[in-house]
């Protein structure tokens, strides 16, 4: 079995729920957060021996924790893992939830990369998205992160929200580039069922996002961020980095390599099996607390599936095509045991003739045209 190099830790708390959010998070409450951290510590103990190279604490909003709670979680990580092996240690931070004390404790805990959830610099956008912070909070958080000494920062942005103009998106991009982060993630807004935003759109209170405008924005994103002035390279559909600053943790996912996830709702992928923890925070905590001192990797699991070799092969192509480097034939064979052309020769031929994929030097990639219809291209491999 290939051992996992990537560990994800989920923190399912936020100071407020954003209007578009369907992630597993709820509003922060001190008492349940204390119990949650104690449960995380126990679960971490059951998976600490793997040879991790990357750790990613995401959410939710990890910095919604109070200072002591944050310190306790970071101590659990540095106390239980072999920190000498960890090359990249990322924590998601939201503007408005940080102060120098919290940031110094991240730095002292070994965190060397921060993903800052800005989403927009426009007050109009932040209001529509229901974010808990202002434009000023975003700038303040970024500058404080630099002052504390973080030299590997990523900014998350969302485009294509209802009513956003291409000009407003250009301003967001320019605002991010002016700050000079090492990495930028730019995601097109997806309106998920059951969210307040979806309800407002259905009732007509908020207009439906315009797909043609979103497509224009995607084109603008690529040309602007990869221009000589901005200096980023696109390495994944929605991710742009300066040289040497690609997110190693996420690349592990895109290569469909094994990983471990702990916390409520976290997913693990080990030895061809995918499993996930119970999603509800209270049920997660109760399940872990009920284990009398012997938490195992299965203590909070509610779902498990063994993927067939064909399914694993399909997922390997689909995930790898998200990256501009695509996937090489030899790499595919090494990871799945199948020949790429024997398995998908017909599909690849057809999509290459349509100009959506390219196969050059034994490497399969999305073309620029394919990138704009990436989801449909990927479905062809299922
Ligand atoms: S900060 Fe992120 S996880 Fe929390 S409510 Fe907003 S979108 Fe959801």
mmCIF file of C-alpha atoms and ligand atoms in Angstrom:
data_model
loop_
_atom_site.group_PDB
_atom_site.id
_atom_site.type_symbol
_atom_site.label_atom_id
_atom_site.label_comp_id
_atom_site.label_asym_id
_atom_site.label_seq_id
_atom_site.Cartn_x
_atom_site.Cartn_y
_atom_site.Cartn_z
ATOM 1 C CA UNK A 1 0.000 0.000 0.000
ATOM 2 C CA UNK A 2 1.250 3.488 -0.825
ATOM 3 C CA UNK A 3 1.367 5.403 2.432
ATOM 4 C CA UNK A 4 -0.355 8.791 2.658
ATOM 5 C CA UNK A 5 1.778 11.924 2.574
ATOM 6 C CA UNK A 6 -1.065 14.376 3.165
ATOM 7 C CA UNK A 7 -3.110 15.048 6.293
ATOM 8 C CA UNK A 8 -6.239 17.208 6.352
ATOM 9 C CA UNK A 9 -7.725 18.461 9.628
ATOM 10 C CA UNK A 10 -11.245 19.862 9.473
ATOM 11 C CA UNK A 11 -12.432 22.688 11.712
ATOM 12 C CA UNK A 12 -16.204 22.996 11.264
ATOM 13 C CA UNK A 13 -16.743 26.392 12.896
ATOM 14 C CA UNK A 14 -17.164 29.903 11.504
ATOM 15 C CA UNK A 15 -18.043 33.215 13.083
ATOM 16 C CA UNK A 16 -21.041 33.489 10.752
ATOM 17 C CA UNK A 17 -22.404 31.433 7.850
ATOM 18 C CA UNK A 18 -21.814 32.883 4.378
ATOM 19 C CA UNK A 19 -24.848 32.992 2.083
ATOM 20 C CA UNK A 20 -23.386 30.637 -0.535
ATOM 21 C CA UNK A 21 -21.784 28.111 1.807
ATOM 22 C CA UNK A 22 -22.586 24.422 1.775
ATOM 23 C CA UNK A 23 -19.375 23.325 3.527
ATOM 24 C CA UNK A 24 -19.552 21.421 6.766
ATOM 25 C CA UNK A 25 -19.466 24.285 9.243
ATOM 26 C CA UNK A 26 -21.653 25.860 11.893
ATOM 27 C CA UNK A 27 -21.467 28.966 14.016
ATOM 28 C CA UNK A 28 -18.689 28.815 16.627
ATOM 29 C CA UNK A 29 -19.616 28.006 20.231
ATOM 30 C CA UNK A 30 -16.895 27.849 22.884
ATOM 31 C CA UNK A 31 -18.034 24.701 24.709
ATOM 32 C CA UNK A 32 -18.527 22.468 21.708
ATOM 33 C CA UNK A 33 -15.282 23.797 20.217
ATOM 34 C CA UNK A 34 -13.414 22.702 23.382
ATOM 35 C CA UNK A 35 -14.859 19.194 23.096
ATOM 36 C CA UNK A 36 -14.129 19.149 19.377
ATOM 37 C CA UNK A 37 -10.445 19.923 19.888
ATOM 38 C CA UNK A 38 -10.167 17.180 22.513
ATOM 39 C CA UNK A 39 -11.751 14.743 20.012
ATOM 40 C CA UNK A 40 -9.406 15.900 17.227
ATOM 41 C CA UNK A 41 -6.415 15.253 19.486
ATOM 42 C CA UNK A 42 -7.572 11.694 20.046
ATOM 43 C CA UNK A 43 -8.300 11.030 16.400
ATOM 44 C CA UNK A 44 -4.975 12.537 15.381
ATOM 45 C CA UNK A 45 -3.238 10.114 17.739
ATOM 46 C CA UNK A 46 -4.704 7.217 15.744
ATOM 47 C CA UNK A 47 -3.265 8.391 12.403
ATOM 48 C CA UNK A 48 -0.090 10.170 13.525
ATOM 49 C CA UNK A 49 2.399 7.533 12.385
ATOM 50 C CA UNK A 50 2.013 8.005 8.628
ATOM 51 C CA UNK A 51 4.905 9.748 6.837
ATOM 52 C CA UNK A 52 3.105 13.036 6.169
ATOM 53 C CA UNK A 53 4.807 15.714 4.132
ATOM 54 C CA UNK A 54 1.897 18.145 4.091
ATOM 55 C CA UNK A 55 -0.648 19.189 6.692
ATOM 56 C CA UNK A 56 -3.666 21.333 5.858
ATOM 57 C CA UNK A 57 -6.012 22.700 8.524
ATOM 58 C CA UNK A 58 -9.138 23.964 6.801
ATOM 59 C CA UNK A 59 -12.781 24.480 7.405
ATOM 60 C CA UNK A 60 -14.813 26.265 8.342
ATOM 61 C CA UNK A 61 -12.519 28.832 9.838
ATOM 62 C CA UNK A 62 -9.689 27.433 11.981
ATOM 63 C CA UNK A 63 -8.997 30.931 13.303
ATOM 64 C CA UNK A 64 -12.561 31.128 14.652
ATOM 65 C CA UNK A 65 -11.053 29.249 17.614
ATOM 66 C CA UNK A 66 -10.012 31.320 20.593
ATOM 67 C CA UNK A 67 -6.279 31.800 21.194
ATOM 68 C CA UNK A 68 -5.993 28.998 23.748
ATOM 69 C CA UNK A 69 -7.973 26.584 21.602
ATOM 70 C CA UNK A 70 -5.863 27.356 18.566
ATOM 71 C CA UNK A 71 -2.703 26.853 20.632
ATOM 72 C CA UNK A 72 -3.989 23.504 21.874
ATOM 73 C CA UNK A 73 -4.751 22.262 18.364
ATOM 74 C CA UNK A 74 -1.348 23.374 17.060
ATOM 75 C CA UNK A 75 0.428 21.712 20.009
ATOM 76 C CA UNK A 76 -1.411 18.459 19.275
ATOM 77 C CA UNK A 77 -0.160 18.571 15.680
ATOM 78 C CA UNK A 78 3.446 19.411 16.538
ATOM 79 C CA UNK A 79 3.463 16.997 19.489
ATOM 80 C CA UNK A 80 2.076 13.995 17.631
ATOM 81 C CA UNK A 81 3.490 14.336 14.107
ATOM 82 C CA UNK A 82 7.080 14.034 12.985
ATOM 83 C CA UNK A 83 7.455 17.726 12.159
ATOM 84 C CA UNK A 84 10.890 17.285 10.559
ATOM 85 C CA UNK A 85 9.182 15.576 7.641
ATOM 86 C CA UNK A 86 6.523 18.262 7.116
ATOM 87 C CA UNK A 87 7.386 20.359 4.069
ATOM 88 C CA UNK A 88 4.173 22.346 3.803
ATOM 89 C CA UNK A 89 1.828 23.187 6.674
ATOM 90 C CA UNK A 90 -1.137 25.311 5.662
ATOM 91 C CA UNK A 91 -3.869 26.883 7.743
ATOM 92 C CA UNK A 92 -6.948 28.595 6.339
ATOM 93 C CA UNK A 93 -7.481 32.026 7.837
ATOM 94 C CA UNK A 94 -10.404 34.375 7.381
ATOM 95 C CA UNK A 95 -10.061 38.149 7.664
ATOM 96 C CA UNK A 96 -11.678 39.502 10.807
ATOM 97 C CA UNK A 97 -10.752 36.408 12.867
ATOM 98 C CA UNK A 98 -7.062 37.061 13.401
ATOM 99 C CA UNK A 99 -4.852 39.110 15.661
ATOM 100 C CA UNK A 100 -1.046 39.123 15.967
ATOM 101 C CA UNK A 101 -1.190 36.729 18.935
ATOM 102 C CA UNK A 102 -3.069 34.050 16.966
ATOM 103 C CA UNK A 103 -0.778 34.518 13.972
ATOM 104 C CA UNK A 104 2.397 34.249 16.073
ATOM 105 C CA UNK A 105 1.050 31.055 17.569
ATOM 106 C CA UNK A 106 0.512 29.669 14.032
ATOM 107 C CA UNK A 107 4.056 30.617 13.132
ATOM 108 C CA UNK A 108 5.516 29.153 16.328
ATOM 109 C CA UNK A 109 3.489 25.982 15.737
ATOM 110 C CA UNK A 110 5.362 25.392 12.464
ATOM 111 C CA UNK A 111 2.717 26.667 10.026
ATOM 112 C CA UNK A 112 4.530 27.882 6.908
ATOM 113 C CA UNK A 113 1.668 28.634 4.516
ATOM 114 C CA UNK A 114 -1.568 30.583 4.963
ATOM 115 C CA UNK A 115 -4.616 30.511 2.746
ATOM 116 C CA UNK A 116 -6.507 33.763 3.294
ATOM 117 C CA UNK A 117 -10.227 33.668 2.434
ATOM 118 C CA UNK A 118 -10.679 37.134 0.969
ATOM 119 C CA UNK A 119 -13.248 36.153 -1.722
ATOM 120 C CA UNK A 120 -13.749 39.794 -2.769
ATOM 121 C CA UNK A 121 -12.350 43.232 -2.029
ATOM 122 C CA UNK A 122 -15.671 44.813 -2.934
ATOM 123 C CA UNK A 123 -18.012 45.717 -0.067
ATOM 124 C CA UNK A 124 -20.931 44.997 -2.405
ATOM 125 C CA UNK A 125 -19.568 41.501 -3.114
ATOM 126 C CA UNK A 126 -18.799 40.793 0.543
ATOM 127 C CA UNK A 127 -22.360 41.789 1.486
ATOM 128 C CA UNK A 128 -23.906 39.629 -1.211
ATOM 129 C CA UNK A 129 -21.756 36.653 -0.272
ATOM 130 C CA UNK A 130 -22.658 37.194 3.386
ATOM 131 C CA UNK A 131 -19.006 37.321 4.436
ATOM 132 C CA UNK A 132 -18.272 38.245 8.038
ATOM 133 C CA UNK A 133 -15.513 40.711 7.149
ATOM 134 C CA UNK A 134 -14.945 44.015 5.376
ATOM 135 C CA UNK A 135 -12.547 45.050 2.611
ATOM 136 C CA UNK A 136 -10.378 46.720 5.242
ATOM 137 C CA UNK A 137 -10.281 43.525 7.340
ATOM 138 C CA UNK A 138 -8.910 41.665 4.295
ATOM 139 C CA UNK A 139 -6.084 44.167 3.746
ATOM 140 C CA UNK A 140 -5.322 44.314 7.479
ATOM 141 C CA UNK A 141 -5.154 40.514 7.744
ATOM 142 C CA UNK A 142 -2.804 40.279 4.770
ATOM 143 C CA UNK A 143 -0.447 42.971 6.085
ATOM 144 C CA UNK A 144 -0.442 41.465 9.595
ATOM 145 C CA UNK A 145 0.415 38.052 8.139
ATOM 146 C CA UNK A 146 3.420 39.583 6.390
ATOM 147 C CA UNK A 147 4.476 41.480 9.508
ATOM 148 C CA UNK A 148 4.368 38.252 11.505
ATOM 149 C CA UNK A 149 6.717 36.769 8.912
ATOM 150 C CA UNK A 150 4.646 34.498 6.667
ATOM 151 C CA UNK A 151 6.308 34.376 3.269
ATOM 152 C CA UNK A 152 3.973 31.900 1.591
ATOM 153 C CA UNK A 153 0.486 33.377 1.341
ATOM 154 C CA UNK A 154 -2.426 32.408 -0.827
ATOM 155 C CA UNK A 155 -5.506 34.527 -1.457
ATOM 156 C CA UNK A 156 -8.866 32.920 -2.274
ATOM 157 C CA UNK A 157 -11.210 34.852 -4.543
ATOM 158 C CA UNK A 158 -14.703 34.112 -5.879
ATOM 159 C CA UNK A 159 -16.005 35.500 -9.148
ATOM 160 C CA UNK A 160 -19.301 35.416 -10.978
ATOM 161 C CA UNK A 161 -21.565 36.369 -8.099
ATOM 162 C CA UNK A 162 -24.961 37.802 -9.122
ATOM 163 C CA UNK A 163 -24.670 41.374 -10.314
ATOM 164 C CA UNK A 164 -20.862 41.399 -10.412
ATOM 165 C CA UNK A 165 -19.522 43.151 -13.493
ATOM 166 C CA UNK A 166 -16.389 42.164 -15.383
ATOM 167 C CA UNK A 167 -14.907 45.500 -14.308
ATOM 168 C CA UNK A 168 -15.559 44.727 -10.645
ATOM 169 C CA UNK A 169 -13.873 41.333 -11.055
ATOM 170 C CA UNK A 170 -10.903 43.020 -12.722
ATOM 171 C CA UNK A 171 -10.624 45.275 -9.662
ATOM 172 C CA UNK A 172 -10.614 42.246 -7.337
ATOM 173 C CA UNK A 173 -7.872 40.604 -9.379
ATOM 174 C CA UNK A 174 -5.843 43.805 -9.443
ATOM 175 C CA UNK A 175 -6.331 44.227 -5.689
ATOM 176 C CA UNK A 176 -5.015 40.731 -5.032
ATOM 177 C CA UNK A 177 -2.040 41.089 -7.374
ATOM 178 C CA UNK A 178 -1.117 44.443 -5.826
ATOM 179 C CA UNK A 179 -0.709 42.683 -2.464
ATOM 180 C CA UNK A 180 1.713 40.230 -4.056
ATOM 181 C CA UNK A 181 0.666 36.870 -2.550
ATOM 182 C CA UNK A 182 2.652 33.828 -3.653
ATOM 183 C CA UNK A 183 -0.527 32.023 -4.726
ATOM 184 C CA UNK A 184 -4.043 32.934 -5.857
ATOM 185 C CA UNK A 185 -7.066 30.639 -6.079
ATOM 186 C CA UNK A 186 -9.939 32.028 -8.167
ATOM 187 C CA UNK A 187 -13.162 30.034 -8.129
ATOM 188 C CA UNK A 188 -16.338 30.640 -10.069
ATOM 189 C CA UNK A 189 -19.296 30.911 -7.689
ATOM 190 C CA UNK A 190 -21.362 27.785 -7.628
ATOM 191 C CA UNK A 191 -24.892 28.230 -6.296
ATOM 192 C CA UNK A 192 -25.552 25.204 -4.113
ATOM 193 C CA UNK A 193 -29.017 23.948 -3.306
ATOM 194 C CA UNK A 194 -30.355 24.719 0.144
ATOM 195 C CA UNK A 195 -28.122 27.761 0.720
ATOM 196 C CA UNK A 196 -29.613 31.180 1.523
ATOM 197 C CA UNK A 197 -28.187 32.443 -1.768
ATOM 198 C CA UNK A 198 -30.009 29.735 -3.735
ATOM 199 C CA UNK A 199 -33.245 30.613 -1.947
ATOM 200 C CA UNK A 200 -32.826 34.318 -2.703
ATOM 201 C CA UNK A 201 -32.181 33.546 -6.364
ATOM 202 C CA UNK A 202 -35.195 31.246 -6.568
ATOM 203 C CA UNK A 203 -37.451 33.870 -5.003
ATOM 204 C CA UNK A 204 -36.177 36.477 -7.483
ATOM 205 C CA UNK A 205 -34.703 38.721 -4.789
ATOM 206 C CA UNK A 206 -31.254 38.235 -6.329
ATOM 207 C CA UNK A 207 -30.626 37.713 -10.063
ATOM 208 C CA UNK A 208 -29.308 34.435 -11.466
ATOM 209 C CA UNK A 209 -25.538 34.633 -12.132
ATOM 210 C CA UNK A 210 -24.914 35.244 -15.825
ATOM 211 C CA UNK A 211 -22.973 32.319 -17.336
ATOM 212 C CA UNK A 212 -21.696 34.357 -20.284
ATOM 213 C CA UNK A 213 -20.304 36.958 -17.883
ATOM 214 C CA UNK A 214 -18.743 34.178 -15.776
ATOM 215 C CA UNK A 215 -17.024 32.796 -18.868
ATOM 216 C CA UNK A 216 -15.663 36.262 -19.692
ATOM 217 C CA UNK A 217 -14.386 36.534 -16.142
ATOM 218 C CA UNK A 218 -12.639 33.181 -16.381
ATOM 219 C CA UNK A 219 -10.868 34.337 -19.552
ATOM 220 C CA UNK A 220 -9.936 37.591 -17.859
ATOM 221 C CA UNK A 221 -8.592 35.688 -14.845
ATOM 222 C CA UNK A 222 -6.284 33.591 -16.983
ATOM 223 C CA UNK A 223 -4.961 36.409 -19.097
ATOM 224 C CA UNK A 224 -4.518 38.838 -16.216
ATOM 225 C CA UNK A 225 -2.882 36.559 -13.656
ATOM 226 C CA UNK A 226 -0.515 34.990 -16.170
ATOM 227 C CA UNK A 227 0.477 38.321 -17.730
ATOM 228 C CA UNK A 228 4.090 39.443 -17.346
ATOM 229 C CA UNK A 229 3.000 42.166 -14.925
ATOM 230 C CA UNK A 230 1.259 39.773 -12.541
ATOM 231 C CA UNK A 231 3.712 36.896 -12.940
ATOM 232 C CA UNK A 232 1.644 33.879 -11.877
ATOM 233 C CA UNK A 233 1.493 30.526 -13.608
ATOM 234 C CA UNK A 234 -1.739 28.611 -13.845
ATOM 235 C CA UNK A 235 -1.067 25.064 -12.674
ATOM 236 C CA UNK A 236 -4.635 23.943 -12.044
ATOM 237 C CA UNK A 237 -8.021 25.021 -13.397
ATOM 238 C CA UNK A 238 -8.543 27.579 -10.616
ATOM 239 C CA UNK A 239 -5.069 27.909 -9.104
ATOM 240 C CA UNK A 240 -2.179 30.223 -9.918
ATOM 241 C CA UNK A 241 1.217 30.352 -8.276
ATOM 242 C CA UNK A 242 4.566 32.048 -8.400
ATOM 243 C CA UNK A 243 7.472 29.759 -9.197
ATOM 244 C CA UNK A 244 7.908 27.050 -6.581
ATOM 245 C CA UNK A 245 4.762 28.056 -4.670
ATOM 246 C CA UNK A 246 2.197 25.567 -5.950
ATOM 247 C CA UNK A 247 0.159 23.987 -3.170
ATOM 248 C CA UNK A 248 1.721 20.563 -2.582
ATOM 249 C CA UNK A 249 -1.117 19.380 -0.409
ATOM 250 C CA UNK A 250 -3.726 19.954 -3.108
ATOM 251 C CA UNK A 251 -1.467 18.486 -5.782
ATOM 252 C CA UNK A 252 -1.608 15.268 -3.758
ATOM 253 C CA UNK A 253 -5.422 15.281 -4.241
ATOM 254 C CA UNK A 254 -5.178 16.111 -7.923
ATOM 255 C CA UNK A 255 -2.765 13.237 -8.450
ATOM 256 C CA UNK A 256 -5.318 11.006 -6.730
ATOM 257 C CA UNK A 257 -2.723 9.893 -4.182
ATOM 258 C CA UNK A 258 -3.684 8.638 -0.706
ATOM 259 C CA UNK A 259 -4.519 11.072 2.084
ATOM 260 C CA UNK A 260 -5.940 11.072 5.580
ATOM 261 C CA UNK A 261 -8.667 13.422 6.810
ATOM 262 C CA UNK A 262 -9.677 13.855 10.436
ATOM 263 C CA UNK A 263 -12.509 15.785 12.041
ATOM 264 C CA UNK A 264 -16.240 15.977 11.362
ATOM 265 C CA UNK A 265 -17.100 14.935 7.812
ATOM 266 C CA UNK A 266 -13.445 14.558 6.804
ATOM 267 C CA UNK A 267 -12.687 12.142 3.965
ATOM 268 C CA UNK A 268 -9.755 9.717 3.776
ATOM 269 C CA UNK A 269 -8.479 7.813 0.765
ATOM 270 C CA UNK A 270 -6.242 4.894 1.671
ATOM 271 C CA UNK A 271 -5.338 1.696 -0.122
ATOM 272 C CA UNK A 272 -8.085 2.164 -2.741
ATOM 273 C CA UNK A 273 -10.764 2.742 -0.109
ATOM 274 C CA UNK A 274 -12.570 6.007 0.455
ATOM 275 C CA UNK A 275 -14.148 6.655 3.823
ATOM 276 C CA UNK A 276 -15.595 9.613 5.644
ATOM 277 C CA UNK A 277 -16.310 10.608 9.207
ATOM 278 C CA UNK A 278 -19.720 11.430 10.565
ATOM 279 C CA UNK A 279 -20.552 14.964 9.426
ATOM 280 C CA UNK A 280 -22.454 16.311 12.402
ATOM 281 C CA UNK A 281 -20.107 17.961 14.916
ATOM 282 C CA UNK A 282 -21.905 16.774 18.027
ATOM 283 C CA UNK A 283 -22.194 13.210 16.751
ATOM 284 C CA UNK A 284 -18.499 13.257 15.797
ATOM 285 C CA UNK A 285 -17.495 14.427 19.257
ATOM 286 C CA UNK A 286 -19.800 11.939 20.968
ATOM 287 C CA UNK A 287 -18.475 9.032 18.887
ATOM 288 C CA UNK A 288 -14.873 9.850 19.780
ATOM 289 C CA UNK A 289 -15.682 10.506 23.448
ATOM 290 C CA UNK A 290 -17.452 7.153 23.656
ATOM 291 C CA UNK A 291 -14.247 5.279 22.771
ATOM 292 C CA UNK A 292 -12.742 4.512 26.162
ATOM 293 C CA UNK A 293 -9.169 5.575 25.460
ATOM 294 C CA UNK A 294 -8.780 3.557 22.265
ATOM 295 C CA UNK A 295 -9.677 5.765 19.330
ATOM 296 C CA UNK A 296 -8.965 4.086 16.005
ATOM 297 C CA UNK A 297 -9.092 5.247 12.406
ATOM 298 C CA UNK A 298 -12.637 3.857 12.312
ATOM 299 C CA UNK A 299 -14.041 5.451 15.457
ATOM 300 C CA UNK A 300 -15.871 8.262 13.674
ATOM 301 C CA UNK A 301 -16.334 6.638 10.247
ATOM 302 C CA UNK A 302 -19.839 6.443 8.814
ATOM 303 C CA UNK A 303 -19.107 5.725 5.184
ATOM 304 C CA UNK A 304 -16.667 3.404 3.449
ATOM 305 C CA UNK A 305 -16.352 2.266 -0.121
ATOM 306 C CA UNK A 306 -13.779 0.189 -1.924
ATOM 307 C CA UNK A 307 -13.165 1.609 -5.376
ATOM 308 C CA UNK A 308 -12.790 -0.846 -8.220
ATOM 309 C CA UNK A 309 -9.480 -0.630 -10.123
ATOM 310 C CA UNK A 310 -11.389 0.834 -13.126
ATOM 311 C CA UNK A 311 -12.999 3.469 -10.965
ATOM 312 C CA UNK A 312 -9.620 4.403 -9.496
ATOM 313 C CA UNK A 313 -8.208 4.705 -12.977
ATOM 314 C CA UNK A 314 -11.099 6.958 -14.069
ATOM 315 C CA UNK A 315 -10.665 9.183 -11.031
ATOM 316 C CA UNK A 316 -6.922 9.388 -11.641
ATOM 317 C CA UNK A 317 -7.481 10.772 -15.162
ATOM 318 C CA UNK A 318 -10.236 13.116 -14.070
ATOM 319 C CA UNK A 319 -8.319 14.586 -11.146
ATOM 320 C CA UNK A 320 -5.053 14.830 -13.090
ATOM 321 C CA UNK A 321 -6.696 16.691 -15.964
ATOM 322 C CA UNK A 322 -7.445 19.506 -13.526
ATOM 323 C CA UNK A 323 -3.717 20.277 -13.608
ATOM 324 C CA UNK A 324 -2.062 21.941 -16.577
ATOM 325 C CA UNK A 325 0.578 19.214 -16.493
ATOM 326 C CA UNK A 326 -2.154 16.624 -17.138
ATOM 327 C CA UNK A 327 -1.008 13.037 -16.861
ATOM 328 C CA UNK A 328 1.749 11.046 -18.551
ATOM 329 C CA UNK A 329 1.053 7.569 -19.939
ATOM 330 C CA UNK A 330 3.818 5.980 -17.878
ATOM 331 C CA UNK A 331 2.728 7.733 -14.705
ATOM 332 C CA UNK A 332 -0.860 6.578 -15.261
ATOM 333 C CA UNK A 333 0.263 2.985 -15.781
ATOM 334 C CA UNK A 334 2.446 3.097 -12.671
ATOM 335 C CA UNK A 335 -0.353 4.421 -10.522
ATOM 336 C CA UNK A 336 -3.274 2.361 -11.843
ATOM 337 C CA UNK A 337 -1.828 -0.711 -13.553
ATOM 338 C CA UNK A 338 -3.717 0.143 -16.771
ATOM 339 C CA UNK A 339 -2.614 1.484 -20.122
ATOM 340 C CA UNK A 340 -4.149 4.918 -20.691
ATOM 341 C CA UNK A 341 -4.631 4.322 -24.418
ATOM 342 C CA UNK A 342 -6.007 0.812 -24.063
ATOM 343 C CA UNK A 343 -8.536 1.983 -21.513
ATOM 344 C CA UNK A 344 -9.523 5.345 -22.991
ATOM 345 C CA UNK A 345 -8.109 5.405 -26.537
ATOM 346 C CA UNK A 346 -11.527 6.012 -28.149
ATOM 347 C CA UNK A 347 -12.543 8.781 -25.736
ATOM 348 C CA UNK A 348 -9.144 10.450 -26.029
ATOM 349 C CA UNK A 349 -9.250 10.272 -29.846
ATOM 350 C CA UNK A 350 -12.692 11.818 -30.010
ATOM 351 C CA UNK A 351 -11.913 14.617 -27.542
ATOM 352 C CA UNK A 352 -8.584 15.361 -29.260
ATOM 353 C CA UNK A 353 -10.386 15.686 -32.606
ATOM 354 C CA UNK A 354 -12.801 18.140 -30.967
ATOM 355 C CA UNK A 355 -9.804 20.152 -29.765
ATOM 356 C CA UNK A 356 -10.680 19.632 -26.092
ATOM 357 C CA UNK A 357 -7.725 17.410 -25.170
ATOM 358 C CA UNK A 358 -4.177 17.180 -26.446
ATOM 359 C CA UNK A 359 -1.911 14.148 -26.376
ATOM 360 C CA UNK A 360 1.707 15.190 -26.914
ATOM 361 C CA UNK A 361 4.893 13.453 -25.843
ATOM 362 C CA UNK A 362 2.815 10.727 -24.167
ATOM 363 C CA UNK A 363 1.081 13.264 -21.938
ATOM 364 C CA UNK A 364 -2.645 13.960 -21.875
ATOM 365 C CA UNK A 365 -3.833 17.477 -21.098
ATOM 366 C CA UNK A 366 -6.867 19.715 -21.414
ATOM 367 C CA UNK A 367 -6.484 22.274 -24.183
ATOM 368 C CA UNK A 368 -7.360 25.910 -23.587
ATOM 369 C CA UNK A 369 -10.701 25.237 -25.285
ATOM 370 C CA UNK A 370 -11.199 22.124 -23.125
ATOM 371 C CA UNK A 371 -10.544 24.110 -19.994
ATOM 372 C CA UNK A 372 -13.750 26.107 -20.469
ATOM 373 C CA UNK A 373 -15.834 22.909 -20.574
ATOM 374 C CA UNK A 374 -13.641 20.898 -18.214
ATOM 375 C CA UNK A 375 -16.498 19.293 -16.287
ATOM 376 C CA UNK A 376 -18.087 17.895 -19.457
ATOM 377 C CA UNK A 377 -14.727 16.625 -20.722
ATOM 378 C CA UNK A 378 -14.082 14.825 -17.433
ATOM 379 C CA UNK A 379 -17.510 13.178 -17.436
ATOM 380 C CA UNK A 380 -16.471 11.344 -20.595
ATOM 381 C CA UNK A 381 -14.038 9.229 -18.547
ATOM 382 C CA UNK A 382 -16.690 7.907 -16.171
HETATM 383 S S1 LIG B 1 -16.111 31.151 5.951
HETATM 384 FE FE1 LIG B 1 -16.064 29.440 4.479
HETATM 385 S S2 LIG B 1 -16.768 27.653 5.605
HETATM 386 FE FE2 LIG B 1 -17.315 29.449 6.832
HETATM 387 S S3 LIG B 1 -19.421 29.901 6.271
HETATM 388 FE FE3 LIG B 1 -18.097 31.147 4.934
HETATM 389 S S4 LIG B 1 -17.751 29.894 3.089
HETATM 390 FE FE4 LIG B 1 -18.576 28.543 4.710
#
